[in-house]
Amino acid sequence: KTTTMNKLRAGGDVYARCSKGSTAGRGAISGWTPCPLCCAPSPPITLVSSTTSNTHNFLTEESIRALISSIPNTTKSLKLFSHGRGLAAHLHAVHTPWKPGKAEVKRRKALQKRQENEKRRLERSCAKEDGTDDDDHMKRESKRQKITHDESSTTILPLQSWLPTEEETKRWNEQVVEIVALTEAEANKKKDNLGDTVKSKISNTTPMQGCDRNGKEHQSYRDSLPAFLAAAADGDMSTLKQLIENNTEDKKDHIQSLLSLEDRNGSTAEHWASGGGHIKCIQYMWNLRDRIRVDDDDGAATNSSNNSDTTRKHGNKKIIRRRDGKTALHYAARNGRNEMIDLILSKKDAPSVNVSSGDGTTPLHMACYGGYVSTVKRLVQTHGSDALAMNDWDCGAAHFAAMSLGKEGTDAVIALCKYLKRHCGVDFTSRQKQGHTPLHKAASRKNRHVIEWLADEAKSSKQVEALGGLD
């Protein structure tokens, strides 16, 4: 590898550069960039299967730099990716030579059609000129040479899919690292060269670090909360009451608007209060809602007038849901708030303990994902939750527990897995719709303790083959 590439790789994997404890998105940490390959006028990488011409044509460092430098000054019409993982994921998904993505397939077909049309147009033009005087001989020859050149050097290779060799896979992975590293290096170099003018210059091209992909200053999820939701998240009763009492006219509409207020992910104050375990706050909001809800019809009319979709019917009950369908009960379970769970399920209009989100995820699944064994036991033994329920992807309690990073520690996660298997009959070899077993999920989260426990359990029950394998 070149000295430049060795310098770029010093310090670890460029993909994992942003793996830090921050609530900012990777693009807000590292900056944004368009894909150099998407910006190229024609596909720059051509790797033809060994069943055809056995051609391996990857980009050199100079070629990559040339592609990066040719990115248009304005990127408003281009899709942006975060430096590092974002760009790398796009390259693998769209530009892998033996398995191009839909966007690349569409692009190559369009380029092929354009070249074929241009070739036919030139051929027709040459045929018409064959009967003219010899004075046009040079002109005709020039056109014929252009056709020959297009066929020999710039014709877009046909799209093919094949099973790559180990060498092809290795070389493509290295190529992706090169493109990602050089793209970021060129961006940093441009910033250093621009100096004080970087803000005005970059705003016309790609968003800076600390910005979202639209160029606006990044705010963490928590910092972006409206005041009423932030107070609910913090359990700040005095601020909640102050915000409620601020409006003296149209009191009912004012309260309804605050209770229906959503953050950027569709969560309401009830979601935040329940997730934080703030009992007094959520009781206060329930009392407010009871005061303004005369009957179901009036409540529905009020919700309609406020253009809110936070209240949705579940059987004969109305449940406050997030945009993805999760309820306050989901977040109480996710964060191990046992007293909050008891309170929510003790209400007259309480949701079912097995209430599902938009993709079929239940509160028990969320408790397993949080790694709270006491919460799982509370849901199953006290409230009768179905430990064998699956979501729409056929992921069950075993899959969610295997992914848990364990807020209460690794021992608690193993205790949870043992409880699910031995007391609830949960199958830790089941495959979801994509073919993933709990072992796949544990591996994706690097949960070594879960992997070792699964291996020990499989050996003792002679289920090693069923434990995992190719998905």
Coordinates of C-alpha atoms in Angstrom, one line a residue:
K1 CA 0.0 0.0 0.0
T2 CA 1.1 3.6 -0.5
T3 CA 2.6 5.7 2.2
T4 CA -0.5 7.9 2.1
M5 CA -2.8 5.0 2.7
N6 CA -0.7 3.7 5.6
K7 CA -0.9 7.1 7.3
L8 CA -4.6 7.2 6.8
R9 CA -5.0 3.8 8.4
A10 CA -2.8 4.6 11.4
G11 CA -4.9 4.6 14.5
G12 CA -7.4 1.9 13.6
D13 CA -10.3 1.1 11.5
V14 CA -11.6 4.1 9.6
Y15 CA -15.1 2.7 9.7
A16 CA -15.1 2.7 13.5
R17 CA -13.6 6.2 13.8
C18 CA -16.9 7.6 15.2
S19 CA -17.6 4.9 17.8
K20 CA -17.7 7.3 20.7
G21 CA -20.2 8.0 23.5
S22 CA -22.1 10.8 21.8
T23 CA -25.7 11.3 21.0
A24 CA -24.8 13.1 17.8
G25 CA -25.2 11.3 14.5
R26 CA -22.1 10.1 12.7
G27 CA -22.5 12.7 10.1
A28 CA -22.7 15.5 12.7
I29 CA -19.5 14.2 14.2
S30 CA -17.5 13.5 11.0
G31 CA -19.1 15.6 8.4
W32 CA -20.9 14.8 5.1
T33 CA -19.9 13.9 1.6
P34 CA -21.5 12.8 -1.6
C35 CA -20.3 9.5 -3.1
P36 CA -17.4 10.0 -5.5
L37 CA -18.5 7.0 -7.6
C38 CA -22.1 8.3 -8.0
C39 CA -20.7 11.7 -9.1
A40 CA -18.6 10.1 -11.9
P41 CA -20.0 10.4 -15.4
S42 CA -19.6 6.7 -15.9
P43 CA -18.9 3.7 -13.6
P44 CA -15.2 4.0 -12.8
I45 CA -14.8 0.5 -11.3
T46 CA -15.1 -2.5 -13.6
L47 CA -14.6 -6.0 -12.2
V48 CA -15.7 -8.7 -14.6
S49 CA -16.3 -12.2 -13.5
S50 CA -13.6 -14.8 -14.1
T51 CA -16.2 -16.7 -16.1
T52 CA -15.9 -14.0 -18.8
S53 CA -12.6 -12.1 -19.3
N54 CA -11.1 -12.5 -15.8
T55 CA -10.5 -8.7 -15.7
H56 CA -9.7 -7.0 -12.4
N57 CA -9.8 -3.2 -12.9
F58 CA -9.8 -1.4 -9.6
L59 CA -9.1 2.3 -9.0
T60 CA -5.6 3.6 -8.1
E61 CA -5.1 6.3 -5.5
E62 CA -4.6 8.9 -8.2
S63 CA -7.9 7.8 -9.8
I64 CA -9.8 8.1 -6.5
R65 CA -8.4 11.6 -5.9
A66 CA -9.4 12.6 -9.4
L67 CA -13.0 11.4 -8.8
I68 CA -13.1 13.3 -5.4
S69 CA -11.8 16.5 -7.0
S70 CA -14.4 16.3 -9.7
I71 CA -17.3 16.4 -7.3
P72 CA -19.6 19.3 -8.2
N73 CA -19.3 22.5 -6.2
T74 CA -23.0 22.3 -5.3
T75 CA -24.4 19.1 -3.8
K76 CA -28.0 20.1 -3.3
S77 CA -29.2 17.5 -5.8
L78 CA -26.8 14.8 -4.5
K79 CA -27.4 12.4 -1.6
L80 CA -25.0 12.9 1.3
F81 CA -23.4 10.2 3.5
S82 CA -21.5 10.5 6.7
H83 CA -17.7 10.1 6.4
G84 CA -16.6 6.6 7.4
R85 CA -19.4 4.1 8.0
G86 CA -22.1 5.9 6.1
L87 CA -20.1 6.1 2.8
A88 CA -18.7 2.6 3.3
A89 CA -22.2 1.1 3.8
H90 CA -23.3 2.9 0.6
L91 CA -20.4 1.6 -1.4
H92 CA -21.0 -2.0 -0.3
A93 CA -24.8 -1.7 -0.9
V94 CA -24.7 0.0 -4.3
H95 CA -21.3 -0.3 -6.0
T96 CA -20.2 -3.8 -5.2
P97 CA -19.1 -5.0 -8.7
W98 CA -20.6 -8.5 -8.6
K99 CA -23.8 -7.4 -6.8
P100 CA -24.6 -3.8 -7.8
G101 CA -27.5 -2.1 -6.1
K102 CA -30.7 -1.0 -7.8
A103 CA -29.4 2.6 -8.3
E104 CA -26.3 1.4 -10.0
V105 CA -28.2 -1.0 -12.2
K106 CA -30.6 1.8 -13.3
R107 CA -27.6 4.1 -13.9
R108 CA -25.7 1.6 -16.0
K109 CA -28.7 0.8 -18.1
A110 CA -29.3 4.5 -18.8
L111 CA -25.7 5.0 -19.8
Q112 CA -25.7 1.9 -22.0
K113 CA -28.9 3.2 -23.8
R114 CA -27.3 6.6 -24.2
Q115 CA -24.2 5.2 -25.8
E116 CA -26.2 2.9 -28.1
N117 CA -28.3 5.9 -29.2
E118 CA -25.2 8.0 -29.8
K119 CA -23.6 5.2 -31.8
R120 CA -26.6 4.8 -34.0
R121 CA -26.8 8.5 -34.5
L122 CA -23.2 8.7 -35.6
E123 CA -23.6 5.7 -37.9
R124 CA -26.6 7.2 -39.6
S125 CA -24.7 10.5 -40.0
C126 CA -21.7 8.7 -41.6
A127 CA -24.0 6.7 -44.0
K128 CA -25.7 9.9 -45.2
E129 CA -22.3 11.5 -45.8
D130 CA -20.9 8.6 -47.8
G131 CA -22.5 9.9 -51.0
T132 CA -21.1 13.4 -50.6
D133 CA -17.9 14.9 -52.0
D134 CA -14.5 13.7 -51.0
D135 CA -13.9 17.0 -49.2
D136 CA -15.9 15.5 -46.2
H137 CA -13.7 12.5 -46.0
M138 CA -11.8 13.7 -43.0
K139 CA -15.0 14.5 -41.2
R140 CA -16.5 11.0 -41.8
E141 CA -13.2 9.3 -40.7
S142 CA -13.3 11.4 -37.5
K143 CA -16.8 10.2 -36.7
R144 CA -15.9 6.5 -37.4
Q145 CA -12.9 6.8 -35.1
K146 CA -15.1 8.2 -32.4
I147 CA -17.4 5.2 -32.7
T148 CA -14.5 2.8 -32.6
H149 CA -13.0 4.6 -29.6
D150 CA -16.4 4.4 -27.8
E151 CA -16.7 0.7 -28.4
S152 CA -13.1 -0.1 -27.3
S153 CA -12.6 2.1 -24.3
T154 CA -15.7 3.7 -22.8
T155 CA -18.5 1.1 -23.4
I156 CA -20.3 0.5 -20.1
L157 CA -19.7 -3.1 -19.0
P158 CA -22.9 -5.3 -18.8
L159 CA -24.2 -5.9 -15.4
Q160 CA -23.5 -9.3 -14.1
S161 CA -23.9 -11.1 -10.8
W162 CA -21.7 -13.9 -9.7
L163 CA -20.1 -15.6 -6.6
P164 CA -16.9 -13.7 -6.0
T165 CA -13.6 -15.4 -5.2
E166 CA -11.9 -14.7 -1.9
E167 CA -9.4 -12.5 -3.6
E168 CA -12.1 -10.5 -5.3
T169 CA -13.9 -9.9 -2.0
K170 CA -10.6 -9.0 -0.2
R171 CA -9.6 -6.5 -3.0
W172 CA -13.1 -4.9 -3.0
N173 CA -13.0 -4.4 0.8
E174 CA -9.6 -2.8 0.5
Q175 CA -10.9 -0.5 -2.3
V176 CA -13.8 0.6 -0.1
V177 CA -11.4 1.5 2.7
E178 CA -9.2 3.4 0.3
I179 CA -12.2 5.4 -1.1
V180 CA -13.5 6.2 2.4
A181 CA -10.1 7.2 3.8
L182 CA -9.1 9.4 0.8
T183 CA -12.5 11.1 0.7
E184 CA -12.2 12.1 4.3
A185 CA -8.5 13.1 3.9
E186 CA -9.4 15.3 0.9
A187 CA -12.3 17.0 2.9
N188 CA -9.9 17.7 5.8
K189 CA -7.3 19.1 3.4
K190 CA -9.8 21.4 1.8
K191 CA -10.9 22.7 5.3
D192 CA -7.3 23.4 6.2
N193 CA -6.6 25.2 3.0
L194 CA -9.8 27.3 3.2
G195 CA -9.0 28.4 6.8
D196 CA -11.4 31.2 7.9
T197 CA -13.5 31.0 4.8
V198 CA -14.4 27.3 5.4
K199 CA -17.9 28.1 6.6
S200 CA -19.1 30.0 3.5
K201 CA -17.3 27.6 1.2
I202 CA -18.5 24.4 2.7
S203 CA -22.1 25.5 3.0
N204 CA -22.2 25.6 -0.8
T205 CA -20.8 22.1 -1.1
T206 CA -21.3 19.7 1.9
P207 CA -22.4 20.3 5.5
M208 CA -19.7 20.8 8.1
Q209 CA -19.1 18.7 11.2
G210 CA -21.6 19.6 13.8
C211 CA -24.4 19.9 11.2
D212 CA -27.1 17.6 9.9
R213 CA -27.2 16.6 6.3
N214 CA -29.3 19.8 5.5
G215 CA -26.5 22.0 6.9
K216 CA -28.4 23.0 10.0
E217 CA -26.6 23.0 13.4
H218 CA -26.9 19.5 15.0
Q219 CA -28.8 19.2 18.2
S220 CA -28.8 16.0 20.3
Y221 CA -32.2 14.3 20.6
R222 CA -32.5 15.4 24.3
D223 CA -31.5 19.0 23.6
S224 CA -34.1 19.2 20.8
L225 CA -37.0 18.5 23.1
P226 CA -39.7 21.2 23.5
A227 CA -39.8 22.6 27.0
F228 CA -42.9 20.6 28.1
L229 CA -41.4 17.3 27.0
A230 CA -38.0 18.2 28.6
A231 CA -39.8 18.8 31.9
A232 CA -41.6 15.5 31.7
A233 CA -38.3 13.7 30.9
D234 CA -36.6 15.4 33.9
G235 CA -39.6 14.8 36.2
D236 CA -39.8 18.6 36.8
M237 CA -43.3 19.1 38.2
S238 CA -42.9 22.8 38.8
T239 CA -42.0 23.5 35.2
L240 CA -44.9 21.3 34.0
K241 CA -47.4 23.2 36.1
Q242 CA -46.0 26.5 35.1
L243 CA -46.3 25.7 31.4
I244 CA -49.8 24.5 31.8
E245 CA -50.8 27.7 33.7
N246 CA -49.2 30.1 31.3
N247 CA -52.3 30.3 29.1
T248 CA -55.4 31.8 30.6
E249 CA -57.5 31.8 27.4
D250 CA -58.7 28.6 25.7
K251 CA -57.4 26.6 28.6
K252 CA -58.7 23.3 27.3
D253 CA -57.1 23.7 23.9
H254 CA -53.9 24.8 25.5
I255 CA -53.7 21.7 27.7
Q256 CA -54.6 19.4 24.9
S257 CA -51.9 20.9 22.6
L258 CA -49.2 20.3 25.3
L259 CA -50.4 16.8 26.0
S260 CA -50.4 16.0 22.3
L261 CA -47.1 17.7 21.6
E262 CA -44.5 15.4 19.9
D263 CA -40.8 15.4 19.6
R264 CA -39.0 14.6 16.3
N265 CA -39.6 10.9 16.8
G266 CA -43.2 11.2 17.7
S267 CA -42.9 10.7 21.4
T268 CA -45.1 12.7 23.8
A269 CA -44.7 13.9 27.4
E270 CA -46.2 10.6 28.6
H271 CA -43.6 8.6 26.8
W272 CA -40.8 10.6 28.4
A273 CA -42.3 10.6 31.9
S274 CA -43.0 6.8 31.8
G275 CA -39.5 6.0 30.5
G276 CA -38.0 8.1 33.3
G277 CA -40.2 6.5 35.9
H278 CA -41.7 9.8 37.0
I279 CA -44.9 8.7 38.7
K280 CA -46.1 12.1 39.9
C281 CA -45.6 13.6 36.5
I282 CA -47.6 11.0 34.6
Q283 CA -50.4 11.1 37.2
Y284 CA -50.6 14.8 36.8
M285 CA -50.9 14.5 33.0
W286 CA -53.5 11.8 33.3
N287 CA -55.6 14.1 35.6
L288 CA -55.3 16.9 33.0
R289 CA -56.4 14.6 30.2
D290 CA -59.4 13.3 32.3
R291 CA -60.4 16.9 32.9
I292 CA -60.6 17.8 29.2
R293 CA -61.9 14.5 28.0
V294 CA -65.7 14.7 28.4
D295 CA -66.3 11.7 26.2
D296 CA -64.7 9.8 23.4
D297 CA -66.4 11.8 20.7
D298 CA -65.3 15.2 22.1
G299 CA -61.8 13.8 22.6
A300 CA -61.6 12.7 19.0
A301 CA -62.9 16.1 17.8
T302 CA -60.2 17.8 19.9
N303 CA -57.5 15.6 18.5
S304 CA -58.7 16.2 15.0
S305 CA -58.7 20.0 15.5
N306 CA -55.1 19.8 16.7
N307 CA -54.0 17.6 13.7
S308 CA -52.5 15.1 16.1
D309 CA -52.1 11.4 15.5
T310 CA -50.8 10.5 18.9
T311 CA -54.1 8.9 20.1
R312 CA -55.0 5.7 18.3
K313 CA -57.7 3.2 19.0
H314 CA -56.8 -0.2 20.3
G315 CA -60.0 -2.3 20.6
N316 CA -62.4 -0.1 22.7
K317 CA -59.5 1.8 24.3
K318 CA -57.4 4.8 23.3
I319 CA -53.7 4.5 23.7
I320 CA -51.1 7.3 23.3
R321 CA -48.6 6.0 20.8
R322 CA -45.3 7.1 19.3
R323 CA -44.8 7.4 15.6
D324 CA -43.5 3.8 15.4
G325 CA -46.4 2.6 17.5
K326 CA -44.7 2.2 20.9
T327 CA -46.7 3.2 24.0
A328 CA -45.7 4.5 27.4
L329 CA -45.8 0.9 28.6
H330 CA -43.1 0.0 26.1
Y331 CA -40.7 2.7 27.4
A332 CA -41.4 1.9 31.1
A333 CA -40.4 -1.7 30.3
R334 CA -37.4 -0.7 28.2
N335 CA -36.0 1.2 31.1
G336 CA -36.9 -1.2 33.9
R337 CA -39.5 1.0 35.6
N338 CA -41.4 -1.6 37.5
E339 CA -43.6 0.7 39.6
M340 CA -44.5 2.6 36.4
I341 CA -45.5 -0.6 34.7
D342 CA -47.8 -1.5 37.7
L343 CA -49.3 2.0 37.6
I344 CA -50.0 1.9 33.8
L345 CA -51.6 -1.5 33.9
S346 CA -53.7 -0.7 37.0
K347 CA -55.7 2.0 35.1
K348 CA -59.3 1.5 34.1
D349 CA -58.4 2.1 30.5
A350 CA -55.1 0.3 30.7
P351 CA -53.6 -1.2 27.5
S352 CA -53.1 -4.9 27.2
V353 CA -49.8 -6.1 28.7
N354 CA -49.1 -7.6 25.2
V355 CA -49.9 -4.3 23.3
S356 CA -47.7 -4.3 20.2
S357 CA -46.0 -1.5 18.4
G358 CA -46.1 -0.9 14.6
D359 CA -43.9 -3.9 13.9
G360 CA -45.4 -6.2 16.6
T361 CA -42.9 -5.5 19.4
T362 CA -44.3 -6.0 22.9
P363 CA -43.3 -4.4 26.2
L364 CA -41.7 -7.7 27.2
H365 CA -39.5 -7.6 24.1
M366 CA -38.4 -4.1 25.2
A367 CA -37.6 -5.3 28.7
C368 CA -35.5 -8.1 27.3
Y369 CA -33.7 -5.6 25.1
G370 CA -32.9 -3.5 28.2
G371 CA -31.7 -6.6 30.0
Y372 CA -33.9 -6.1 33.1
V373 CA -34.6 -9.6 34.5
S374 CA -36.8 -8.2 37.4
T375 CA -39.0 -6.3 34.8
V376 CA -39.4 -9.4 32.6
K377 CA -40.4 -11.5 35.7
R378 CA -42.9 -8.7 36.7
L379 CA -44.5 -8.7 33.3
V380 CA -44.7 -12.5 33.0
Q381 CA -45.5 -13.5 36.6
T382 CA -47.6 -10.6 37.8
H383 CA -49.3 -9.3 34.6
G384 CA -49.4 -12.4 32.5
S385 CA -47.3 -11.2 29.5
D386 CA -46.8 -13.7 26.7
A387 CA -43.1 -14.7 26.7
L388 CA -43.4 -16.6 23.4
A389 CA -44.8 -13.7 21.4
M390 CA -43.1 -12.8 18.2
N391 CA -43.0 -9.5 16.3
D392 CA -43.6 -9.1 12.6
W393 CA -40.0 -10.2 11.8
D394 CA -40.5 -13.3 13.9
C395 CA -38.0 -11.9 16.5
G396 CA -38.9 -13.1 20.0
A397 CA -37.7 -12.6 23.6
A398 CA -34.6 -14.6 22.9
H399 CA -33.5 -12.3 20.0
F400 CA -34.0 -9.2 22.0
A401 CA -32.2 -10.6 25.1
A402 CA -29.3 -11.7 23.0
M403 CA -28.9 -8.1 21.7
S404 CA -29.1 -6.5 25.2
L405 CA -26.0 -4.6 26.3
G406 CA -27.3 -5.0 29.9
K407 CA -27.8 -1.8 31.8
E408 CA -27.6 -3.9 35.0
G409 CA -24.5 -5.8 33.9
T410 CA -23.6 -8.9 31.9
D411 CA -24.6 -11.3 34.8
A412 CA -28.1 -9.9 34.7
V413 CA -28.3 -10.6 30.9
I414 CA -27.3 -14.2 31.5
A415 CA -29.8 -14.5 34.3
L416 CA -32.5 -13.2 32.0
C417 CA -31.6 -15.7 29.2
K418 CA -31.7 -18.5 31.7
Y419 CA -35.1 -17.4 33.0
L420 CA -36.5 -17.2 29.5
K421 CA -35.3 -20.6 28.5
R422 CA -35.9 -22.6 31.7
H423 CA -39.0 -21.0 33.1
C424 CA -40.8 -19.6 30.0
G425 CA -39.8 -22.2 27.4
V426 CA -38.3 -19.7 25.0
D427 CA -36.3 -21.3 22.1
F428 CA -32.8 -19.8 21.7
T429 CA -32.3 -21.6 18.3
S430 CA -35.3 -20.1 16.5
R431 CA -34.7 -18.2 13.3
Q432 CA -36.5 -15.0 12.4
K433 CA -37.6 -14.1 8.8
Q434 CA -34.1 -13.1 7.7
G435 CA -32.6 -16.3 9.1
H436 CA -31.0 -14.8 12.2
T437 CA -30.9 -16.8 15.4
P438 CA -30.2 -15.2 18.8
L439 CA -26.6 -16.2 18.2
H440 CA -26.5 -13.9 15.1
K441 CA -28.0 -11.1 17.2
A442 CA -25.5 -11.6 20.0
A443 CA -22.6 -11.6 17.5
S444 CA -23.8 -8.4 15.9
R445 CA -23.7 -6.6 19.3
K446 CA -20.4 -8.3 20.2
N447 CA -22.0 -9.8 23.3
R448 CA -19.3 -12.3 24.1
H449 CA -21.0 -13.3 27.4
V450 CA -24.2 -14.3 25.6
I451 CA -22.3 -16.1 22.8
E452 CA -20.4 -18.2 25.4
W453 CA -23.6 -19.0 27.3
L454 CA -25.4 -20.0 24.1
A455 CA -22.4 -22.3 23.2
D456 CA -22.4 -24.0 26.6
E457 CA -26.2 -24.5 26.4
A458 CA -26.0 -25.9 22.9
K459 CA -23.2 -28.4 23.9
S460 CA -25.1 -29.6 26.9
S461 CA -28.3 -30.1 24.9
K462 CA -26.5 -31.3 21.7
Q463 CA -28.0 -28.5 19.6
V464 CA -24.8 -27.0 18.3
E465 CA -25.9 -27.2 14.6
A466 CA -29.2 -25.6 15.4
L467 CA -27.6 -22.7 17.3
G468 CA -26.6 -20.8 14.3
G469 CA -24.8 -20.9 10.9
L470 CA -25.3 -19.0 7.6
D471 CA -28.4 -16.8 7.6

